[in-house]
Short mmCIF file of C-alpha atoms in Angstrom, two decimals:
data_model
loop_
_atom_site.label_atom_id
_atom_site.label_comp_id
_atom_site.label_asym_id
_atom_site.label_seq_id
_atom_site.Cartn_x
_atom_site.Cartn_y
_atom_site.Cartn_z
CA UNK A 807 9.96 115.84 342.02
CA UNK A 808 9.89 112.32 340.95
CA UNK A 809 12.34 109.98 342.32
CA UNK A 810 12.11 107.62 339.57
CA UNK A 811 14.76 107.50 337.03
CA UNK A 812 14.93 109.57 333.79
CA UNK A 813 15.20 107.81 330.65
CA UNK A 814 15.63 107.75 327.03
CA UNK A 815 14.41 104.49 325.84
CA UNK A 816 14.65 103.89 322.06
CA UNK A 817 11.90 101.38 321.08
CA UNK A 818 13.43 99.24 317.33
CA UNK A 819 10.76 98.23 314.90
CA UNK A 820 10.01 94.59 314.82
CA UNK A 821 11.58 94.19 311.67
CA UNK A 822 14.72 96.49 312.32
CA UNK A 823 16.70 94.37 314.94
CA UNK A 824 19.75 94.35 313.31
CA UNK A 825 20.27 98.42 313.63
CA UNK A 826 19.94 98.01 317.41
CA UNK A 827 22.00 94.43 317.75
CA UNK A 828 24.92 96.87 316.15
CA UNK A 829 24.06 99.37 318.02
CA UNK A 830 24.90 97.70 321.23
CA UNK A 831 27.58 96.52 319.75
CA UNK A 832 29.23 99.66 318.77
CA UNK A 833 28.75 100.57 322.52
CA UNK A 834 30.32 97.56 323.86
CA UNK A 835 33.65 98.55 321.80
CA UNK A 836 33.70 101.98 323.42
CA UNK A 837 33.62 101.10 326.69
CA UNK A 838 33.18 103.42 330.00
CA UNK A 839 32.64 107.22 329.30
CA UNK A 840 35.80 108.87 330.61
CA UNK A 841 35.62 112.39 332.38
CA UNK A 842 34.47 114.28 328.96
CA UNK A 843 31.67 111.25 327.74
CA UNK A 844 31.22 112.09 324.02
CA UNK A 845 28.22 109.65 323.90
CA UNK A 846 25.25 108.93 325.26
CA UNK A 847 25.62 106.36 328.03
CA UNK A 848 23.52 102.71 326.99
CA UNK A 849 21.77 101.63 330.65
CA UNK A 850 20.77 98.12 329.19
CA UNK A 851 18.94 97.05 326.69
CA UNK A 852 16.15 94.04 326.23
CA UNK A 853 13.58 92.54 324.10
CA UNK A 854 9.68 93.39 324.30
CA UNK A 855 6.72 92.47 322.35
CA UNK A 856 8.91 91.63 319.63
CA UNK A 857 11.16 95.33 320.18
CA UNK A 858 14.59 95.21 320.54
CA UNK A 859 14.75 98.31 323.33
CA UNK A 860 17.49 100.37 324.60
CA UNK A 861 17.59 102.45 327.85
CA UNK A 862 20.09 105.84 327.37
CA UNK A 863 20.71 108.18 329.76
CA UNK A 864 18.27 111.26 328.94
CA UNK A 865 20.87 114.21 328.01
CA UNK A 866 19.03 117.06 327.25
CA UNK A 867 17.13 116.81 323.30
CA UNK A 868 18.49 116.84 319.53
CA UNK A 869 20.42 119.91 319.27
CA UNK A 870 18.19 120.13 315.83
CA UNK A 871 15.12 121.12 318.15
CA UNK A 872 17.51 124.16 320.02
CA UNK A 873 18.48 125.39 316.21
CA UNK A 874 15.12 125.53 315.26
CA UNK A 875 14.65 128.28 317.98
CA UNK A 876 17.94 130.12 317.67
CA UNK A 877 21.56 129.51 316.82
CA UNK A 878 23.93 129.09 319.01
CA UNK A 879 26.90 131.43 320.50
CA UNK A 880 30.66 131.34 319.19
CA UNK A 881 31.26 129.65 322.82
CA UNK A 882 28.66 126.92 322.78
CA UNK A 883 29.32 126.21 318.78
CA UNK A 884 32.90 125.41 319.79
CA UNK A 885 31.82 123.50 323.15
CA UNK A 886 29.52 121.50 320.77
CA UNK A 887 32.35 120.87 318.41
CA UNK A 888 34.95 119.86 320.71
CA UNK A 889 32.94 117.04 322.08
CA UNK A 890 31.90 115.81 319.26
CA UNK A 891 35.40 115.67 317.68
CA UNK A 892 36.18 113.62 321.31
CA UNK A 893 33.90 111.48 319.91
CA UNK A 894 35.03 111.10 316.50
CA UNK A 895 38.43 110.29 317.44
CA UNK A 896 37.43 107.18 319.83
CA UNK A 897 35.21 105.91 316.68
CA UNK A 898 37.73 106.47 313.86
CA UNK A 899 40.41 104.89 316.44
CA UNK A 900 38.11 102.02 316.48
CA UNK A 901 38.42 101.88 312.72
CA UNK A 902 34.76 102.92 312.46
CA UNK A 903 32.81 105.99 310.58
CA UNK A 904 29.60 106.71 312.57
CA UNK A 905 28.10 107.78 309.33
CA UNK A 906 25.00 110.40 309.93
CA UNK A 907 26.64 113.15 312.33
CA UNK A 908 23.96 116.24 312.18
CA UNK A 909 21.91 117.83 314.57
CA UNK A 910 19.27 115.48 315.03
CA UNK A 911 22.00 112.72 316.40
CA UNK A 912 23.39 115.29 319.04
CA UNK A 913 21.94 115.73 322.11
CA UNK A 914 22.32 118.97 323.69
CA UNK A 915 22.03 119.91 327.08
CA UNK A 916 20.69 123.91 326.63
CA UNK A 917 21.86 124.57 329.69
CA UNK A 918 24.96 123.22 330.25
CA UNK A 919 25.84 124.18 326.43
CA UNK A 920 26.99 119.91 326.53
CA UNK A 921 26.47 117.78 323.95
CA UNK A 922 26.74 113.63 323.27
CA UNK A 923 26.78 111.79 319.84
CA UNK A 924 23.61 109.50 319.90
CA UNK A 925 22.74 107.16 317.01
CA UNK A 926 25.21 104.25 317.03
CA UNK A 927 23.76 102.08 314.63
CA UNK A 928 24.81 103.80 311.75
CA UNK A 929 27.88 103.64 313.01
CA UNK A 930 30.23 101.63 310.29
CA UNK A 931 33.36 100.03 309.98
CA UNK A 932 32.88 98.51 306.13
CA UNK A 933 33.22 101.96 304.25
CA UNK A 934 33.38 100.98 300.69
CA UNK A 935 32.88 102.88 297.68
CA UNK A 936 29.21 103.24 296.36
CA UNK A 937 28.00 102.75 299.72
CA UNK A 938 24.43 104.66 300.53
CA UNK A 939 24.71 106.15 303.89
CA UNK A 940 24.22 109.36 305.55
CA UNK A 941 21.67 112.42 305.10
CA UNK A 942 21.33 113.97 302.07
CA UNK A 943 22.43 117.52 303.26
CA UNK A 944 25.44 116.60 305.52
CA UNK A 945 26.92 113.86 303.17
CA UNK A 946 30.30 114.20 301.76
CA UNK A 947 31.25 114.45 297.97
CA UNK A 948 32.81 111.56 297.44
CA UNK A 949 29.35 109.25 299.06
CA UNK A 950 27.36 111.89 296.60
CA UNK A 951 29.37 110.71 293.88
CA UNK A 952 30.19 107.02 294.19
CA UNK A 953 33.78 107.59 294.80
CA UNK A 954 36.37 105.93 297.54
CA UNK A 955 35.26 106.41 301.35
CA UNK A 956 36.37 106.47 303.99
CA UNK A 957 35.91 107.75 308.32
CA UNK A 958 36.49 111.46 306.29
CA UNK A 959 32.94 111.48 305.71
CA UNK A 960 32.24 112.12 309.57
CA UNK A 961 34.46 115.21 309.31
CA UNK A 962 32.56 116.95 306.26
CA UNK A 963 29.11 116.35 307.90
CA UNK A 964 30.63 117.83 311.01
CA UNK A 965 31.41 120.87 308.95
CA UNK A 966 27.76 121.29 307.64
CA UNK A 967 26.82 120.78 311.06
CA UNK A 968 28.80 123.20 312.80
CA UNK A 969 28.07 125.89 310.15
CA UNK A 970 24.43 125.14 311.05
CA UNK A 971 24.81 125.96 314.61
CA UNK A 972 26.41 129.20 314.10
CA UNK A 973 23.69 130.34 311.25
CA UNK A 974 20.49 128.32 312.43
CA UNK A 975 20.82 127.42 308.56
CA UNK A 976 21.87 124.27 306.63
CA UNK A 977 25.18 124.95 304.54
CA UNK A 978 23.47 122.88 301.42
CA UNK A 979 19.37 122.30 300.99
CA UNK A 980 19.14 121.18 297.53
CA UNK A 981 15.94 119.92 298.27
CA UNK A 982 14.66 123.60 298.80
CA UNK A 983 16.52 124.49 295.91
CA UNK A 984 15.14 121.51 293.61
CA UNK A 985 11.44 122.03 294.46
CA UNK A 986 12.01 126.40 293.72
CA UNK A 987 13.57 125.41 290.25
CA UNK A 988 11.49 122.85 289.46
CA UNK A 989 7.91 123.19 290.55
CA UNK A 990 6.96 119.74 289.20
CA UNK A 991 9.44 118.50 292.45
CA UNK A 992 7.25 120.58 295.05
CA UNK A 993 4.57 118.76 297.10
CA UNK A 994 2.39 121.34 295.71
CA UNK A 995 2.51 120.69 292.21
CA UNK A 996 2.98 117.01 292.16
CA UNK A 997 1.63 114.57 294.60
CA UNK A 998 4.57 111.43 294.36
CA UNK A 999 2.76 108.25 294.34
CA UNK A 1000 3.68 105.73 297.42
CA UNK A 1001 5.25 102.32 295.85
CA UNK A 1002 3.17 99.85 297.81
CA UNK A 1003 6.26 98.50 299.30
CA UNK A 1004 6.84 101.86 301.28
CA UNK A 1005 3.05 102.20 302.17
CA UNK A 1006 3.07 98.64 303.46
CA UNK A 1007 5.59 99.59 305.26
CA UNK A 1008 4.51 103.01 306.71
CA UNK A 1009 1.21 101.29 307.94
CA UNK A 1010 3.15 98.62 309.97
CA UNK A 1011 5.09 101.32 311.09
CA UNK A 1012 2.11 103.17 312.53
CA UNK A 1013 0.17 99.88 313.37
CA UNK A 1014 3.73 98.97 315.89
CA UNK A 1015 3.65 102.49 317.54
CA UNK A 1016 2.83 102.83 321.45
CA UNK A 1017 1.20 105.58 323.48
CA UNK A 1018 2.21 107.83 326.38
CA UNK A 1019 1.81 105.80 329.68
CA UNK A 1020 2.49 102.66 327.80
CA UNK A 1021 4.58 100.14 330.41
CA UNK A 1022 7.53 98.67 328.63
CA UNK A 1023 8.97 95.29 330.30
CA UNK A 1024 7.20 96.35 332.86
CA UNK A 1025 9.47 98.94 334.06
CA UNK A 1026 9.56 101.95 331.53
CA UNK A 1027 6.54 104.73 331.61
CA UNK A 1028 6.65 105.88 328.13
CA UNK A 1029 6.08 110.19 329.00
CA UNK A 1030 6.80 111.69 325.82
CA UNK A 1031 7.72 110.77 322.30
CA UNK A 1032 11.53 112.52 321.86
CA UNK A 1033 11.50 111.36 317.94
CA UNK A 1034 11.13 108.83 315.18
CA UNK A 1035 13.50 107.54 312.29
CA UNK A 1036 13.31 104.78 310.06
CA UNK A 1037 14.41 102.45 312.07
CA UNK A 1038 12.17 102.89 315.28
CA UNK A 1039 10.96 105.69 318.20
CA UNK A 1040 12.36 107.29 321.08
CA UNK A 1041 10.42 108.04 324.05
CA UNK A 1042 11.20 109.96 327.50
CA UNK A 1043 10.61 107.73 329.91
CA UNK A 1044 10.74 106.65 333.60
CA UNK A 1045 12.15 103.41 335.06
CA UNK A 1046 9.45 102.12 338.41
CA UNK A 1047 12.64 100.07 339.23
CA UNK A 1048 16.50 99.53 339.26
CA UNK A 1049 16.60 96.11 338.42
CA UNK A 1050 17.22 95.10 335.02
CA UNK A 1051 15.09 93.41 332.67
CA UNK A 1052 15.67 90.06 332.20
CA UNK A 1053 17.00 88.53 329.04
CA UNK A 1054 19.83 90.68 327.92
CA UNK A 1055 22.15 89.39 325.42
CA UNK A 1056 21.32 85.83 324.02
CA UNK A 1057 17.95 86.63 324.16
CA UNK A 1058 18.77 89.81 322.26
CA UNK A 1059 20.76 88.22 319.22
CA UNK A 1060 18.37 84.82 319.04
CA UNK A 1061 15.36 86.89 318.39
CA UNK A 1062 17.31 89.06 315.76
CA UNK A 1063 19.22 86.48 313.75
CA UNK A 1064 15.33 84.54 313.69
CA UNK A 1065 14.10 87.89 312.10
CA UNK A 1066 16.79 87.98 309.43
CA UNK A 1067 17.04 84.37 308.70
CA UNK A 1068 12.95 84.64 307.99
CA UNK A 1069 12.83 87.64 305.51
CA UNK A 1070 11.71 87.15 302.06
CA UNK A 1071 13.80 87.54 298.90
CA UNK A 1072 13.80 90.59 297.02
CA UNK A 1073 11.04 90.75 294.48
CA UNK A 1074 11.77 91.27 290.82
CA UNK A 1075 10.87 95.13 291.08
CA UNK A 1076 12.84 95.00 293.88
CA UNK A 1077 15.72 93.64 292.48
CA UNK A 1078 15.81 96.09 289.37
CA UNK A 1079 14.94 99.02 291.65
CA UNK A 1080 18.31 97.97 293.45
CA UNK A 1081 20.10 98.04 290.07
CA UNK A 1082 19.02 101.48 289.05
CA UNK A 1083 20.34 102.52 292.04
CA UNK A 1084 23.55 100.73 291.42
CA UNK A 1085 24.17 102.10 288.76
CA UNK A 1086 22.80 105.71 288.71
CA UNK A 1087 23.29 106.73 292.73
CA UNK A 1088 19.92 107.97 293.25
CA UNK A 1089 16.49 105.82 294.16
CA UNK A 1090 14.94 107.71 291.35
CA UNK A 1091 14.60 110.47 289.03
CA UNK A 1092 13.70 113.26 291.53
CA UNK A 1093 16.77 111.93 293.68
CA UNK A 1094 18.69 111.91 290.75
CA UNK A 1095 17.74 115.45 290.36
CA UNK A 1096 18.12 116.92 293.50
CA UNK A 1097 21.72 115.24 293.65
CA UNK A 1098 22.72 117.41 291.02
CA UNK A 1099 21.20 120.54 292.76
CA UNK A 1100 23.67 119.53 295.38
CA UNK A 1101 26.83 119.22 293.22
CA UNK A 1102 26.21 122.94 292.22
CA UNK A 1103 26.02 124.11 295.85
CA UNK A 1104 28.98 122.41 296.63
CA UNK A 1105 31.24 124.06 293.51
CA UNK A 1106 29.27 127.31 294.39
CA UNK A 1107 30.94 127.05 298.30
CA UNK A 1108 34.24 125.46 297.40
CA UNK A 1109 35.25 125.98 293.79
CA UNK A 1110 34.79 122.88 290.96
CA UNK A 1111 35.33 119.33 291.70
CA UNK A 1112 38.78 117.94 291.93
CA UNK A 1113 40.11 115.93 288.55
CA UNK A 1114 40.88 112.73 290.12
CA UNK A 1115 37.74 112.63 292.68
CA UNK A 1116 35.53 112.85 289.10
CA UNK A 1117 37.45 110.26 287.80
CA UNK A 1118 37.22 108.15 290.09
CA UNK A 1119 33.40 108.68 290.77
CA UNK A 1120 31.24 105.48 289.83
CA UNK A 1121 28.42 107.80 289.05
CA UNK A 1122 30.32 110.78 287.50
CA UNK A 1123 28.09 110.16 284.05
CA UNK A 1124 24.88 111.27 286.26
CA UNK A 1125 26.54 114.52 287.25
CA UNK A 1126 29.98 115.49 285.21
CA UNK A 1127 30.69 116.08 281.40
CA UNK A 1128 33.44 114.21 279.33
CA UNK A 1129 35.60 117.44 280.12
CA UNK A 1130 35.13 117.42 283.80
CA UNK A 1131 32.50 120.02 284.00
CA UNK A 1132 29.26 119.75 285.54
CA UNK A 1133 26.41 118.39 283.36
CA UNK A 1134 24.39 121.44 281.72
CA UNK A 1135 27.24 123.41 282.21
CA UNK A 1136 25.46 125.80 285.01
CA UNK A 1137 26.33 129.19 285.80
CA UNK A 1138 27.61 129.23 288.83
CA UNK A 1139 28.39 132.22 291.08
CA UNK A 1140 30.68 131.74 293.99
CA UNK A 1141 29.91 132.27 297.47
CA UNK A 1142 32.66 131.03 299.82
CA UNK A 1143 32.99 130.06 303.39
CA UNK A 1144 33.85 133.17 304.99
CA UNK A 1145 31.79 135.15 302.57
CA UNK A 1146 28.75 133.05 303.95
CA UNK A 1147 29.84 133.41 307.46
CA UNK A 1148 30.03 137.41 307.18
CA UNK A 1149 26.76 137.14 305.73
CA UNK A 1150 24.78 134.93 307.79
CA UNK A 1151 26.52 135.59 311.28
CA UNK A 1152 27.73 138.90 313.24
CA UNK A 1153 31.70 136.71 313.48
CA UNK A 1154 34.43 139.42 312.32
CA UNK A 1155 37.72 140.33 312.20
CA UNK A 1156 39.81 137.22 313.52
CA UNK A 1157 37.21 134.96 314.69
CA UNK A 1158 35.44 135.12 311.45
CA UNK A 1159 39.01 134.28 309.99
CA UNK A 1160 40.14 131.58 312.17
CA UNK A 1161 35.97 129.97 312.14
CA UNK A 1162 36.50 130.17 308.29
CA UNK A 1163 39.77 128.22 308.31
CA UNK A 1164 38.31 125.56 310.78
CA UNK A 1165 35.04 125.12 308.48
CA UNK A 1166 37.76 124.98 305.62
CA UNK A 1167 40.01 122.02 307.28
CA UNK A 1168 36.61 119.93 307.68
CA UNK A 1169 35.32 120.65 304.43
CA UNK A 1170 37.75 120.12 301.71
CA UNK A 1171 36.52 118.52 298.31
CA UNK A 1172 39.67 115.58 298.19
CA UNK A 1173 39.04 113.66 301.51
CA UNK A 1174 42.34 113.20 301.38
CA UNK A 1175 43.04 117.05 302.43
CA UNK A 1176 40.80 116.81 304.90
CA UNK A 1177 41.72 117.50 308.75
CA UNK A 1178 41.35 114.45 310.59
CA UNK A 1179 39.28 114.27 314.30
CA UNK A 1180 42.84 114.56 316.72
CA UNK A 1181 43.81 117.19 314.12
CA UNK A 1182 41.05 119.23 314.41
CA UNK A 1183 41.11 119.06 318.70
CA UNK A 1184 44.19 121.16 317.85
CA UNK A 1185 43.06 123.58 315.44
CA UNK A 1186 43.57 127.12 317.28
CA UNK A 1187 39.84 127.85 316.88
CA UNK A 1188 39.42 125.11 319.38
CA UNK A 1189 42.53 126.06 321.25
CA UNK A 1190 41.09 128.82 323.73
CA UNK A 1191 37.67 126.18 324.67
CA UNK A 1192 37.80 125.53 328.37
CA UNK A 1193 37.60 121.99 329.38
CA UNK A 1194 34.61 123.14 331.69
CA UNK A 1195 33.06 125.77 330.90
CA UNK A 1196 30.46 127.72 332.78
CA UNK A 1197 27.99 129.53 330.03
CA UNK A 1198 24.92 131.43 331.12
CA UNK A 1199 24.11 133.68 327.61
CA UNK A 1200 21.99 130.74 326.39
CA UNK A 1201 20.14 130.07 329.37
CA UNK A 1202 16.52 130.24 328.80
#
C-alpha cells in the first residue's frame, strides 16, 4: 500500500474564487473537530494555475453514490442523522445556515456507517427573504415561496434527506413529476435551447478541467474525479509530500478580490433576466412550472399551506389563489409521512411511529414549528444511538 497521503482536493473554477475564499472561511470559524467531527477536516488550501484549491481529508464518498445502490438500515439512518445534526448545531450557533444539506454534500464512510457535512461554501449567514439557495428537491417552503428565512431551512432539507436514506427515494421529485404531466418539459419531446451565456460558460468549464495524473502545486496526483458542481471539481488524490504549498492566505484573497473587482457588468438581458426572477421566483417558465409541481407534493405530504406563510410569500401570485388555495385548484390526494414510510420501508409498529414523528418535527410547513438542531439530538428516535457504534449489516 501506498504511503503517500489520501486526499480530497477540490479544484475552484477560475472564475468561482469567492465560493472557496468563504469556504475557508466558514472553516476557520469552526475550528478543531472535537471527538465526534461533523465535517470534513480542510488540510490547507492554495492557489494554482489560476484555481483556488482545497485539500480535505478523504472520508469515504457522497452518501448519494451509497443510496443509489441501496438504502440504508434504521441504525446507520440514525448514525447519519445524529452527526449531521452535530453539525447543524455548531453552524446555526455560529449564526449561519449551511444552505444545500442532501446526500451529495455528505460523505459517508460505508463501512464505518460515519458521515461528515462537506460543502461549506454555501454555507450562509445573510438569510433574507427571496433569497435563491439550495436544491430544488430538499428546499424548504418558505425559500420555494419567497417568504421569511431563516437556519430552519437546514432542518427541512435534513428531513428530505433522511427520508431518502431510509427509502433510497427522494421525498419530492417534481421534476419527474413535471416532465410525466407535461411531455413538452421532457428531454424527449423538447430539446431546451442553451442561452449563450450558459454555453459560454459550460465550454470554459470543460476547457479548465484536468486529467487523472495531473500534478497540482506540485504535490497532489489527481487519481480519480470524486464529482463536479457548479462551482468547480473534486478529485481523489495523493500528496508526494507533507509540506505545504506555499502562498496560503494573502495570496489566496489577492488573487480573488482581482477576479471580482475585474468582472463585467450585467448585460441588458442579463439584467431583465434577473428581474423576472425577482419577481416571479423561477429562472423561467419551465422552473416556474415545476415549482408548482412541488407545492402540490408538499400539500399532498403535509396538508395545505399555512395562512400567514401565503401571505407573507413574495411570490404567492405564481402559486396561490386570492382565497389561499393553490392555483388551478388541483385535486389533491393525501399521502402522509407515516403512510409513505409503511409504504416505502419494512419500519412498523413503534419505530415506524417514533421515525414518523422525527420526520414530522423536521418537516413542518411554519418554520416557526419546526424542531431546531439541539432539539432534535434529543428527540427519542435519536435517544437509543450509541455514541460509537460498531455496525457490520452494511458491510460490503
Amino acid at each position: 500500500m501506498s504511503d503517500r497521503k489520501q486526499i480530497a482536493l477540490k479544484i475552484h473554477r477560475r472564475k468561482y474564487p469567492r465560493a472557496a475564499t468563504w469556504e475557508i472561511y466558514v472553516h476557520s470559524l469552526l475550528g478543531e473537530p472535537g471527538e465526534e467531527p461533523a465535517f470534513v477536516k480542510l488540510h490547507e488550501y492554495f492557489l494554482h494555475n489560476g484555481h483556488v484549491c482545497l485539500s480535505f481529508e478523504k472520508h469515504g464518498r457522497s452518501l448519494s453514490e451509497a443510496l443509489s445502490r441501496k438504502p440504508l438500515t434504521l441504525a446507520r439512518t440514525k448514525q447519519v442523522a445524529r452527526r449531521i445534526l452535530l453539525g447543524l448545531s455548531q453552524l446555526h450557533a455560529q449564526g449561519y445556515a449551511h444552505s444545500d444539506v442532501k446526500p451529495e454534500n455528505i460523505l459517508y464512510d460505508a463501512r464505518r456507517g460515519e458521515a461528515r457535512l462537506a460543502d461549506l461554501g454555501s454555507a450562509t449567514n445573510r438569510l433574507k427573504q427571496c433569497m435563491s439557495c439550495g436544491t430544488r428537491e430538499y428546499i424548504a417552503p418558505e425559500l420555494l415561496l419567497g417568504a421569511p428565512v431563516g437556519v430552519e431551512i437546514d432542518l427541512w432539507s435534513l428531513g428530505c434527506t433522511v427520508f431518502e436514506m431510509l427509502t433510497g427515494r427522494m421525498l419530492f421529485a417534481p421534476r419527474r413529476v413535471a416532465a410525466q404531466k407535461y411531455k413538452e418539459l421532457s428531454v424527449e419531446h423538447l430539446a431546451i435551447p442553451m442561452a449563450d451565456s450558459v454555453a459560454k460558460d459550460h465550454e470554459e468549464e470543460l476547457a479548465e478541467q484536468y486529467r487523472k495524473g495531473a500534478l497540482i502545486a506540485g504535490k497532489y496526483v489527481l487519481k480519480r474525479k470524486l464529482g463536479q458542481g457548479r462551482f468547480g471539481s473534486v478529485w481523489a488524490a495523493e500528496a508526494n509530500h507533507a509540506r505545504k504549498v506555499g502562498g496560503g492566505h494573502v495570496e489566496v484573497w489577492n488573487h480573488a478580490a482581482a477576479v471580482i473587482e475585474s468582472r463585467p457588468d450585467a448585460t441588458e438581458q442579463e439584467k431583465r433576466d434577473a428581474l423576472w426572477r425577482k419577481e416571479k421566483g423561477a429562472d423561467d417558465l419551465i422552473d416556474l412550472a415545476t415549482n408548482h409541481e412541488h407545492t402540490i407534493l408538499m400539500q399532498t405530504l403535509l396538508g395545505p399551506f399555512p395562512s400567514r406563510l401565503v401571505q407573507d410569500a413574495r411570490y404567492r401570485a405564481s402559486y396561490f389563489e386570492a382565497d389561499g388555495a393553490l392555483r388551478f385548484r388541483p385535486e389533491i390526494k393525501s399521502a402522509a409521512i407515516r403512510v409513505r414510510l409503511r409504504r416505502e420501508t419494512k419500519l412498523r409498529g413503534a419505530e415506524l411511529d417514533s421515525t414518523a414523528n422525527f420526520l414530522s418535527g423536521l418537516l413542518q410547513m411554519d418554520k416557526a414549528a419546526r424542531i431546531a438542531a439541539p432539539d432534535a439530538l434529543k428527540h427519542n428516535w435519536l435517544a437509543r444511538t450509541a455514541r460509537r457504534l460498531l455496525i457490520t449489516s452494511d458491510l460490503p
